[in-house]
GROMACS .gro file of C-alpha atoms in nm:
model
  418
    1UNK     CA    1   0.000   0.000   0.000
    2UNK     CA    2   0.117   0.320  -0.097
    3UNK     CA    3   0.035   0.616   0.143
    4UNK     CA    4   0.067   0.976   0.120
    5UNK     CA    5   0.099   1.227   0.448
    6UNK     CA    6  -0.036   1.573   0.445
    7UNK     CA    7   0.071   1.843   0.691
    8UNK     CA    8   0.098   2.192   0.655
    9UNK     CA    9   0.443   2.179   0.766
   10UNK     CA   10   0.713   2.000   0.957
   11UNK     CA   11   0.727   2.253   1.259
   12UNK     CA   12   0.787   2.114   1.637
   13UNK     CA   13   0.362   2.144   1.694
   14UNK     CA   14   0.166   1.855   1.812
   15UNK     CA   15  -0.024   1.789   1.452
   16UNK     CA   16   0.294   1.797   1.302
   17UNK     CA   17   0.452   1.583   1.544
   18UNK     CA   18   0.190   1.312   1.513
   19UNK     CA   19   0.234   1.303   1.145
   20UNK     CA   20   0.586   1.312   1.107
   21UNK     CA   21   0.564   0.974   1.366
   22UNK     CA   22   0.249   0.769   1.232
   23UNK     CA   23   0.440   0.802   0.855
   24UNK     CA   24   0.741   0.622   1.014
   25UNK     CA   25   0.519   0.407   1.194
   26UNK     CA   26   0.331   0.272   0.940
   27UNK     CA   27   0.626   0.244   0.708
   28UNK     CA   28   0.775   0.022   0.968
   29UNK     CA   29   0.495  -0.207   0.865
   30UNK     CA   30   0.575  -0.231   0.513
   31UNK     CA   31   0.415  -0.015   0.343
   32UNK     CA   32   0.578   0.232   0.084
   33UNK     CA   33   0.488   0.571   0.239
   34UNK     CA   34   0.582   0.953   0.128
   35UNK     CA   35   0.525   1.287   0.292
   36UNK     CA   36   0.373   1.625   0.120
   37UNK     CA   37   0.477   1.921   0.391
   38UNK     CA   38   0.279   2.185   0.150
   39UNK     CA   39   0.354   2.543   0.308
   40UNK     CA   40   0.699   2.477   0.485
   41UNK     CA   41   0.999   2.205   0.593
   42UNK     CA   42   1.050   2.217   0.974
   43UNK     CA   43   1.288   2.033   1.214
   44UNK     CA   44   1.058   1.732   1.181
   45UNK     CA   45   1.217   1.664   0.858
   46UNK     CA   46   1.503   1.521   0.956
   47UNK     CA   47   1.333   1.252   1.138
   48UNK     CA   48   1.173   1.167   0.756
   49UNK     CA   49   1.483   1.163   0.597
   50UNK     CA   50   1.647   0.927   0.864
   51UNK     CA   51   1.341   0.725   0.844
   52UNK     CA   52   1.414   0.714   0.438
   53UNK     CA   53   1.068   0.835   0.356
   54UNK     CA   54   1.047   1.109   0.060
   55UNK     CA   55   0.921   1.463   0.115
   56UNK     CA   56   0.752   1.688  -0.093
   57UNK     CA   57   0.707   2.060  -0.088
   58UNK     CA   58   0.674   2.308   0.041
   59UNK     CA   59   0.457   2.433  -0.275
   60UNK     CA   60   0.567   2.791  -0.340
   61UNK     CA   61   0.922   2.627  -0.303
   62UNK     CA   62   0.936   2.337  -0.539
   63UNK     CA   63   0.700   2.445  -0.854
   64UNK     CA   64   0.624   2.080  -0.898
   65UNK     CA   65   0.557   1.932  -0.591
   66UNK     CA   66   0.236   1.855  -0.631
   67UNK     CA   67   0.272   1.668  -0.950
   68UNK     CA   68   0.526   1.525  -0.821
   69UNK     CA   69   0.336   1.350  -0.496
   70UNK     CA   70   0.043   1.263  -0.770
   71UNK     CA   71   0.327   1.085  -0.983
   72UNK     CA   72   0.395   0.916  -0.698
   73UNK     CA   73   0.040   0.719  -0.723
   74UNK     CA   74  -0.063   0.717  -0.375
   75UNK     CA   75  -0.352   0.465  -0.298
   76UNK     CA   76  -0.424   0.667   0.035
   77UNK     CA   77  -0.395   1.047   0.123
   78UNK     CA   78  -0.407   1.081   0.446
   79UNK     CA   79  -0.396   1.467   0.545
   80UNK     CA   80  -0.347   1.597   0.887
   81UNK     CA   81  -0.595   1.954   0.924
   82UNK     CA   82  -0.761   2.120   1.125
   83UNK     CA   83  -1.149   2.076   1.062
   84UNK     CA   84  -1.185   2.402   0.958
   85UNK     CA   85  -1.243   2.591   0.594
   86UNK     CA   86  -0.927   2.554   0.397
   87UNK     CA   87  -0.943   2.638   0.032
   88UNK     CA   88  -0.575   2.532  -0.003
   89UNK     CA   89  -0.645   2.184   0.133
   90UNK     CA   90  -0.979   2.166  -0.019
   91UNK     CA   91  -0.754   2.211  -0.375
   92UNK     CA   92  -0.500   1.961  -0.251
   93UNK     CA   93  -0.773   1.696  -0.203
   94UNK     CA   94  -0.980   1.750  -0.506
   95UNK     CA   95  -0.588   1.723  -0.700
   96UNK     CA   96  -0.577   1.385  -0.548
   97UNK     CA   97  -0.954   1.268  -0.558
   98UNK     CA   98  -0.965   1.343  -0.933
   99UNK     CA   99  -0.644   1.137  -0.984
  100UNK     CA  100  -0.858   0.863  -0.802
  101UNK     CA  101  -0.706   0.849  -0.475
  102UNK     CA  102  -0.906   0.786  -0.150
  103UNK     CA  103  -0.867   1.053   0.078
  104UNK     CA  104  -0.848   1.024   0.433
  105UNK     CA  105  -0.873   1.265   0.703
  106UNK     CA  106  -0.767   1.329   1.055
  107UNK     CA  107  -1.010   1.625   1.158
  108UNK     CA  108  -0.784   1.763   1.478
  109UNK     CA  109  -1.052   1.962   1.620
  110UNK     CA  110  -1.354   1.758   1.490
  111UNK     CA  111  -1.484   2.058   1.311
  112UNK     CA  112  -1.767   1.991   1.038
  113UNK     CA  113  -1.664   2.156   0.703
  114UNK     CA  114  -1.993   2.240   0.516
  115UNK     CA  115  -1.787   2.421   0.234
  116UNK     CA  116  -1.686   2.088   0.068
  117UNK     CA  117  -1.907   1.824  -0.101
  118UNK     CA  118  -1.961   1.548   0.134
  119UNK     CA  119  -1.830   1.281  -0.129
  120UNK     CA  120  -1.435   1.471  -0.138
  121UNK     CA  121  -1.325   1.292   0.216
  122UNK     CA  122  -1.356   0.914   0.251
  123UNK     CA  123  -1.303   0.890   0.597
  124UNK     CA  124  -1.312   1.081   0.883
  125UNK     CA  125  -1.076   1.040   1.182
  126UNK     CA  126  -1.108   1.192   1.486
  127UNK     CA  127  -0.862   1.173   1.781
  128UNK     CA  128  -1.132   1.104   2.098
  129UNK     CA  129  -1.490   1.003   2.082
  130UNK     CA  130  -1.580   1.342   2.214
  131UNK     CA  131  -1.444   1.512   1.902
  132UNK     CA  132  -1.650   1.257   1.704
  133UNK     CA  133  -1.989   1.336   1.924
  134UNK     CA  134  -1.940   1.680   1.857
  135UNK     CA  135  -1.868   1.643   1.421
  136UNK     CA  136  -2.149   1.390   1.408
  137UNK     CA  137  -2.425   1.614   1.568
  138UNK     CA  138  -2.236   1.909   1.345
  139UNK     CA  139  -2.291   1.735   1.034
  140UNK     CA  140  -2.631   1.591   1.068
  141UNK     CA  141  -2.730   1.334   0.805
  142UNK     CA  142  -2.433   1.462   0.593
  143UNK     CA  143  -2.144   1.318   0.822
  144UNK     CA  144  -2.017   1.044   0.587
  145UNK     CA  145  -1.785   0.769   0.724
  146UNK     CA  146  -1.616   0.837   1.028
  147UNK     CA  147  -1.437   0.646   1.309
  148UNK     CA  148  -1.187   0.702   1.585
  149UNK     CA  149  -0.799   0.655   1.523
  150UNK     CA  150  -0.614   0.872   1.896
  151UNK     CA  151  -0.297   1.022   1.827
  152UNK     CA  152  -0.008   0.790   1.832
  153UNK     CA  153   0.285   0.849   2.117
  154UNK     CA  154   0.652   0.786   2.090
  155UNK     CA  155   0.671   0.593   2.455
  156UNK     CA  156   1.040   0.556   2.417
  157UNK     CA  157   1.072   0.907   2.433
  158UNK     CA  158   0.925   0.980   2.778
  159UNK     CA  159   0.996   0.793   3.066
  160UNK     CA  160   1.037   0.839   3.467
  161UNK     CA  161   1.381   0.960   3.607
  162UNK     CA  162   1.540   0.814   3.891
  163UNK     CA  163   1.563   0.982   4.211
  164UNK     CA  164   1.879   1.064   4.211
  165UNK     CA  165   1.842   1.216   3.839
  166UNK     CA  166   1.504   1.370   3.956
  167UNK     CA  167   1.668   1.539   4.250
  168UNK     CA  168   1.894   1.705   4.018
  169UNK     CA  169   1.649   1.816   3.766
  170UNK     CA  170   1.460   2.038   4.023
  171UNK     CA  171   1.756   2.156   4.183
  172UNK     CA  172   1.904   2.303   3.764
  173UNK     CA  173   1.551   2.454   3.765
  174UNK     CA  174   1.609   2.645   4.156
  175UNK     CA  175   1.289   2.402   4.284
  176UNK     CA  176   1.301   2.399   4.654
  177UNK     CA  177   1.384   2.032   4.814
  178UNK     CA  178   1.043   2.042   5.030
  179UNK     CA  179   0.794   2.178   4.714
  180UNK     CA  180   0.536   2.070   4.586
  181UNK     CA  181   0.550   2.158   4.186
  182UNK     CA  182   0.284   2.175   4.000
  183UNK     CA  183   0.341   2.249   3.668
  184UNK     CA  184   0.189   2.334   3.275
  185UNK     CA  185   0.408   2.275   2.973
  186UNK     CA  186   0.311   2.374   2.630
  187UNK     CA  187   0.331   2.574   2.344
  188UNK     CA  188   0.273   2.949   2.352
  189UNK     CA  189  -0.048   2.958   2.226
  190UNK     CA  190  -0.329   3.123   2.388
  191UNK     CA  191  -0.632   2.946   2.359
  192UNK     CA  192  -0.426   2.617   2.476
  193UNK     CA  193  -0.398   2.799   2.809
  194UNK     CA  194  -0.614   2.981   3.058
  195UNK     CA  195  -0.440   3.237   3.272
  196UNK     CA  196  -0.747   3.082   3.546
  197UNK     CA  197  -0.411   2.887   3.633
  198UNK     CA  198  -0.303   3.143   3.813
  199UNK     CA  199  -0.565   3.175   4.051
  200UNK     CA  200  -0.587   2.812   4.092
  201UNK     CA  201  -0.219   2.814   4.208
  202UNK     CA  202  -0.242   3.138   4.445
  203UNK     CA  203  -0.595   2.932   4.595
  204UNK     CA  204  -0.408   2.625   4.650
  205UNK     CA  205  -0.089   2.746   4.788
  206UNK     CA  206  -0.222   2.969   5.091
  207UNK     CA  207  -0.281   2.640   5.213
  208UNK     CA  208   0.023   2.450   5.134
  209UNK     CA  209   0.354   2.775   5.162
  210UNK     CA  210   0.599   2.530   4.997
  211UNK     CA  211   0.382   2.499   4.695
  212UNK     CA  212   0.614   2.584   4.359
  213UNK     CA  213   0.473   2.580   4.004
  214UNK     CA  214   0.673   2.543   3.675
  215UNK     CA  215   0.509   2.709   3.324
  216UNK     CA  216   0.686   2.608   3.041
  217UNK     CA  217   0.615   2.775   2.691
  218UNK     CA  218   0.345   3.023   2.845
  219UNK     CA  219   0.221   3.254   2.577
  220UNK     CA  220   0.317   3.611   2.597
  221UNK     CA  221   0.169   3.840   2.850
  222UNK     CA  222   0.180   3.535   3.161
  223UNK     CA  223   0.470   3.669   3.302
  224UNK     CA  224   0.331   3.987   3.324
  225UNK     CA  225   0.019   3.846   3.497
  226UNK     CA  226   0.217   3.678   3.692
  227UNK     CA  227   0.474   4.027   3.821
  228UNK     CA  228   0.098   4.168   3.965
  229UNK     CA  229   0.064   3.855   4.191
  230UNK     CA  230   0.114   3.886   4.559
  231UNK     CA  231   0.486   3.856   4.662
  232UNK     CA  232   0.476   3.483   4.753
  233UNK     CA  233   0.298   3.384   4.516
  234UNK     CA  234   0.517   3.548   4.217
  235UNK     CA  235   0.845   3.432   4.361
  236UNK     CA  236   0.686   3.084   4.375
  237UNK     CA  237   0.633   3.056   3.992
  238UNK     CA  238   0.892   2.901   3.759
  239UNK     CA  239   0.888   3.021   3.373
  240UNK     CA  240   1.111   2.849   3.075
  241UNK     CA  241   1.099   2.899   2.726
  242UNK     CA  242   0.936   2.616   2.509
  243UNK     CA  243   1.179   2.407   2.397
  244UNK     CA  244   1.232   2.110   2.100
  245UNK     CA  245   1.470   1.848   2.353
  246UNK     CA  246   1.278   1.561   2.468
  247UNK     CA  247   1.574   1.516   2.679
  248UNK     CA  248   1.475   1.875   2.870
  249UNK     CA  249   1.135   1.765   2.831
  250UNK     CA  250   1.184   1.472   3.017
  251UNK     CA  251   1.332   1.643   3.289
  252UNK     CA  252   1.117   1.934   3.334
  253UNK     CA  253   0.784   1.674   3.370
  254UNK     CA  254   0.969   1.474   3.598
  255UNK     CA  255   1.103   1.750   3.798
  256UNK     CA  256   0.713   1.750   3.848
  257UNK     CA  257   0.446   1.654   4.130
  258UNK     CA  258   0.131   1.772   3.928
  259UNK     CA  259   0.040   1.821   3.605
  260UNK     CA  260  -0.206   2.102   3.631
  261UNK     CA  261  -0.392   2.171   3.280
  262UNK     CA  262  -0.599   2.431   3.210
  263UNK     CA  263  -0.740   2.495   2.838
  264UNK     CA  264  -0.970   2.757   2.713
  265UNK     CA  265  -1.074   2.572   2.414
  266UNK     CA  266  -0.956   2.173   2.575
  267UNK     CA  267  -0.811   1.959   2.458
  268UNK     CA  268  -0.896   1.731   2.090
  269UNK     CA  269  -0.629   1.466   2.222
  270UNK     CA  270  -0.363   1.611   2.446
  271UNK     CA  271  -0.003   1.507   2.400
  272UNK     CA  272   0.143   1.694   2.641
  273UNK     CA  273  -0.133   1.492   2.901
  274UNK     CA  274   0.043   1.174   2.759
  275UNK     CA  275   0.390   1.327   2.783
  276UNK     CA  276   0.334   1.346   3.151
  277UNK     CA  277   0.190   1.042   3.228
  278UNK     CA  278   0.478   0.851   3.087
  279UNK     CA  279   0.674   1.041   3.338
  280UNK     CA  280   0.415   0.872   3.592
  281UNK     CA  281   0.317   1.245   3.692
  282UNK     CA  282  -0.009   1.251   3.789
  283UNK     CA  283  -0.249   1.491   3.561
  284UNK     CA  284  -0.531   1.746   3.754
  285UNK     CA  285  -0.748   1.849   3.388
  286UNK     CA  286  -1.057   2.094   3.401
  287UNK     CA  287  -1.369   1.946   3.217
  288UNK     CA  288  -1.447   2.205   2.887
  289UNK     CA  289  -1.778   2.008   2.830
  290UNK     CA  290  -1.858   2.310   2.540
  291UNK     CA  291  -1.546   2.286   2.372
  292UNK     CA  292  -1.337   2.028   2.301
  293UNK     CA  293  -1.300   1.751   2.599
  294UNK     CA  294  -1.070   1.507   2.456
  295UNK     CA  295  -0.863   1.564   2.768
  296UNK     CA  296  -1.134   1.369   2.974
  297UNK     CA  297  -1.038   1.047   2.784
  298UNK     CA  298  -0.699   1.046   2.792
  299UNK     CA  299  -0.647   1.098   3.159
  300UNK     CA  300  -0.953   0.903   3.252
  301UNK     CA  301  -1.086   1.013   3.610
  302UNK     CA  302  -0.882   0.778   3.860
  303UNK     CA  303  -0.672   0.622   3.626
  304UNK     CA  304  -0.417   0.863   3.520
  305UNK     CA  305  -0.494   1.153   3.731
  306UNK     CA  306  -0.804   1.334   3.867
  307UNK     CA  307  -1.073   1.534   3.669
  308UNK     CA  308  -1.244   1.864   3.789
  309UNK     CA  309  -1.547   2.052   3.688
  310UNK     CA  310  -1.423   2.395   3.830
  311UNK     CA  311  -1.129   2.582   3.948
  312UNK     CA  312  -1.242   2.498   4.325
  313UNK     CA  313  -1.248   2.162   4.220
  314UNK     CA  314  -0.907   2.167   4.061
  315UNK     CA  315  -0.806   2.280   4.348
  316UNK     CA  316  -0.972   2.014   4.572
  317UNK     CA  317  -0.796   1.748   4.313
  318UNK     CA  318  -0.413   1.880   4.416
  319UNK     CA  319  -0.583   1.877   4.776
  320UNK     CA  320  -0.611   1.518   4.703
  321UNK     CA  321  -0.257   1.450   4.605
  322UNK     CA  322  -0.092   1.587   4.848
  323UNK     CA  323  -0.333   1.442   5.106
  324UNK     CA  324  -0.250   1.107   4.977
  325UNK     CA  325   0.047   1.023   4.885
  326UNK     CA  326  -0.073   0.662   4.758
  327UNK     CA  327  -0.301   0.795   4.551
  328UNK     CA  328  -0.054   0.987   4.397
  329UNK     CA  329   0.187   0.701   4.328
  330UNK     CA  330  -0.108   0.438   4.187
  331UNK     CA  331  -0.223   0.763   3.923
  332UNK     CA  332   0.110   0.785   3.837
  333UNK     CA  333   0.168   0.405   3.752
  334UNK     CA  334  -0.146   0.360   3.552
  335UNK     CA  335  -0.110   0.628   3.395
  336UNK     CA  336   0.213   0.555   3.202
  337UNK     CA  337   0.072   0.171   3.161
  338UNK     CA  338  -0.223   0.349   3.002
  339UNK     CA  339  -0.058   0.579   2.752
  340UNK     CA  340   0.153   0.269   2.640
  341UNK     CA  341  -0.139   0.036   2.606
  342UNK     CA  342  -0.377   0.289   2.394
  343UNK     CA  343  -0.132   0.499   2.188
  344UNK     CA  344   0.198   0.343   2.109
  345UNK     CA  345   0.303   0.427   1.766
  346UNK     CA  346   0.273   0.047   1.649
  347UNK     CA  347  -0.082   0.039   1.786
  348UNK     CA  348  -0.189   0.306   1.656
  349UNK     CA  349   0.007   0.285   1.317
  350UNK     CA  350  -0.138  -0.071   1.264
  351UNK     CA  351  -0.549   0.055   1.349
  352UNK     CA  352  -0.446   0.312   1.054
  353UNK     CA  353  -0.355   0.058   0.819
  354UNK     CA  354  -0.710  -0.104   0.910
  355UNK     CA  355  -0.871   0.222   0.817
  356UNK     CA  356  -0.667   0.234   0.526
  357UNK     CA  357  -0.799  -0.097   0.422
  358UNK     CA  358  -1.138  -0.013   0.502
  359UNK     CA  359  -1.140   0.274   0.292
  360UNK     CA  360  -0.995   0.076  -0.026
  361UNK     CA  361  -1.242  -0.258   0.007
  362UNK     CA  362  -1.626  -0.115   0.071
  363UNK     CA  363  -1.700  -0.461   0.240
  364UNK     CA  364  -1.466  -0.375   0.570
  365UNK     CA  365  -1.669  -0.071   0.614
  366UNK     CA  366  -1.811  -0.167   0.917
  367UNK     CA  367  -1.508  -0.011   1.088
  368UNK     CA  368  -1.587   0.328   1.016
  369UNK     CA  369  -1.945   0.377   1.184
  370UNK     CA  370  -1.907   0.410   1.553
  371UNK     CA  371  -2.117   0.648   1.700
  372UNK     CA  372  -2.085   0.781   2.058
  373UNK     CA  373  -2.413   0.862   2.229
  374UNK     CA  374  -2.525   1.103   2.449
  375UNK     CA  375  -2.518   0.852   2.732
  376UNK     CA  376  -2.171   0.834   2.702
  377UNK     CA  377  -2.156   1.207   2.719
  378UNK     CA  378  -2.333   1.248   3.042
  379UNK     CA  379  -2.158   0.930   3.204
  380UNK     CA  380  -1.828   1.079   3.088
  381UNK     CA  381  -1.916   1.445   3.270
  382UNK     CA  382  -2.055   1.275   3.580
  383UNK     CA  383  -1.680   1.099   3.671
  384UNK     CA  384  -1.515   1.340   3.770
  385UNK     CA  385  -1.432   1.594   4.075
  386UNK     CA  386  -1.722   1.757   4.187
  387UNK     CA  387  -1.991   1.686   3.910
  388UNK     CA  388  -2.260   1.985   3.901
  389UNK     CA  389  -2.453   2.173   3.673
  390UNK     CA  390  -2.501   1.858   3.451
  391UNK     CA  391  -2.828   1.938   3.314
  392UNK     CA  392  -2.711   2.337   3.244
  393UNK     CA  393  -2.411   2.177   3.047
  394UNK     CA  394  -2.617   1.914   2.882
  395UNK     CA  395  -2.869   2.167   2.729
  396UNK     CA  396  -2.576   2.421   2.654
  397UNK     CA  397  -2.428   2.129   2.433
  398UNK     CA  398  -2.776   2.057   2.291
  399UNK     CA  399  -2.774   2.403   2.189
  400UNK     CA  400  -2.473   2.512   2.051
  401UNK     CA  401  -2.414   2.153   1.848
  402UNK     CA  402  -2.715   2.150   1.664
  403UNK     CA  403  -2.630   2.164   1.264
  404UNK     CA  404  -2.834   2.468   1.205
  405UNK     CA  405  -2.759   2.687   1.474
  406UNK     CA  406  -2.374   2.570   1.361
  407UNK     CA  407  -2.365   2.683   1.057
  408UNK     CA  408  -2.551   3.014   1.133
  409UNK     CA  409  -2.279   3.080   1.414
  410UNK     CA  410  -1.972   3.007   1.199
  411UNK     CA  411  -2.134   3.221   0.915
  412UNK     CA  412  -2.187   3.505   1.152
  413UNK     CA  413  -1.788   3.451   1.270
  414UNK     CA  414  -1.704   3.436   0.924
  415UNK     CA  415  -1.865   3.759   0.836
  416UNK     CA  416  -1.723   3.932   1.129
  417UNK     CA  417  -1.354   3.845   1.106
  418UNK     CA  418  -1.440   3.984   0.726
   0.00000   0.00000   0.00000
């Protein structure tokens, strides 16, 4: 089989890291595979050309890159985007459709794209049945084949330090021998944040002085946030640039006690959630029941760390770990054993092939019709740290998923960012 990756680029983000991985992953399997990186190279690269796997692009680089991957008679395209309007990739896949290609997509933030006929995407992959819930109530009676393929993890590439190397890790980053760290690494993006951490951290360390916390690719403006805090609490907070190293990254989640992750907009998947749980760091996640809640699967409430509903209950949850230590140390063993029995790269890499499959033989369709239901949903919401205002939250989601009143929202966004 003869597959074809599309990513926007080869930068160090999460899509991008996913991509560059499941093409070496399911080349490992056998199958002849080639990359199309159509608006810029990136440091991921190199990992492709060690791998031995072709790259094409970007397009306003190399004139004939496109005819090039097309030449290259892929049976599968598998592109990597967002979920969102994109005349560019729209183009891309009608290029490839038209050169009778099936097309397959992994829709990041399970977005329903009404501007394209229904008939240009074979299937639809979404990284967490939430996503999924969320496109097929979206799209109505138009969402065409669809099924669930997570993101795939390197799990060689995170693990948990020794003490003695632990030890040493917080003392290079100035953490106090008695702290408690919580910590948030990411990259400087907004939305992925919520400055809410702040007040979390200030709440939860009046009652626990030798509380620390680390921030770790913060977007712009946190550090000034963080300069009007009182004088504890400032001097108590930790700030790095984001960095490329796994090596660093390694260190700086195991220097860790907490994870403490706070989105505006959630979380489709979460790598950075799976990062730390390899570490065996416990994760403390806030529920975003109205945006994206992939971040409730991949933690799982009592399995790899603890799963709030508010900022008092995020608070509550590091309450929790400190309070007991044992619950702190069983989190952080099932959550690494976790991570490495849903997402390792030849897991995952080998349900894509399946998909793959699926999409080229009509009778092994079966695969791609899973549906969550709103059951789920509610079940989902109600295991976690204090679980309230269900039914608010439930007819919220109602509300704002309904295909209609979609459409007519995104049209009115449209129109304003105009």
């Amino acid at each position: 089989m003869r597959v074809l990756t599309i990513a926007k680029n080869l930068q160090i983000g999460g899509t991008q890291r996913v991509a560059q991985a499941l093409s070496i992953g399911v080349a490992q399997l056998g199958n002849d595979v080639a990359f199309l990186a159509y608006a810029g190279l990136g440091p991921r690269k190199t990992f492709l050309d060690a791998a031995g796997i072709p790259v094409f692009g970007p397009l306003d680089e190399e004139k004939d890159a496109l005819e090039k991957a097309i030449a290259w008679k892929p049976d599968i395209v598998h592109i990597h985007r967002s979920g969102y309007p994109d005349p560019t990739e729209a183009a891309l896949m009608r290029a490839f459709k038209d050169s009778g290609t099936k097309i397959v997509e992994t829709n990041v933030f399970g977005r329903f794209d009404h501007t394209i006929p229904t008939s240009l995407i074979d299937v639809h992959l979404h990284l967490a049945k939430w996503s999924l819930l969320k496109w097929r109530k979206w799209g109505g009676r138009k969402a065409s084949p669809a099924t669930i393929l997570p993101n795939c993890v390197e799990t060689d590439r995170f693990r948990p330090l020794s003490d003695a190397e632990r030890a040493a890790a917080r003392e290079a980053l100035g953490v106090r021998e008695d702290a408690f760290l919580v910590g948030r690494i990411g990259q400087p993006i907004p939305a992925k944040w919520n400055p809410a951490i702040f007040d979390v951290f200030a709440d939860f360390r009046t009652r626990h002085p030798n509380a620390q916390m680390l921030l770790v690719g913060a977007p712009t403006g946190y550090a000034e946030r963080a300069a009007k805090l009182p004088k504890a609490v400032r001097e108590a907070i930790l700030f790095r640039e984001p960095i490329l190293s796994d090596e660093l990254l390694n260190e700086y989640y195991n220097s860790l006690d907490a994870f403490l992750h706070l989105s505006e907009v959630g979380e489709s998947f979460g790598l950075v959630l799976c990062e730390a749980m390899l570490c065996e760091v416990p994760v403390v996640t806030l529920s975003t029941p109205l945006r994206d809640n992939g971040q409730l699967e991949v933690v799982q409430h009592g399995v790899g760390g603890l799963v709030a509903n508010s900022r008092a209950g995020l608070v509550e949850a590091l309450e929790m770990l400190v309070a007991d230590p044992d619950l702190a140390d069983r989190l952080a063993k099932q959550g690494r054993e976790s991570v490495i029995a849903r997402f390792s790269l030849d897991r995952i890499a080998k349900e894509a092939v399946a998909v793959y499959r699926a999409a080229l033989d009509p009778a092994e369709g079966g695969l791609l019709s899973e549906k969550p239901d709103h059951e789920w949903m509610m079940s989902l919401l109600r295991n976690s740290v204090r679980p309230k205002g269900l039914l608010w939250t439930d007819a919220a989601f109602q509300f704002t998923h309904n295909p209609h009143i979609y459409r007519t929202l995104r049209r009115l966004k449209t129109a304003l960012v105009k």
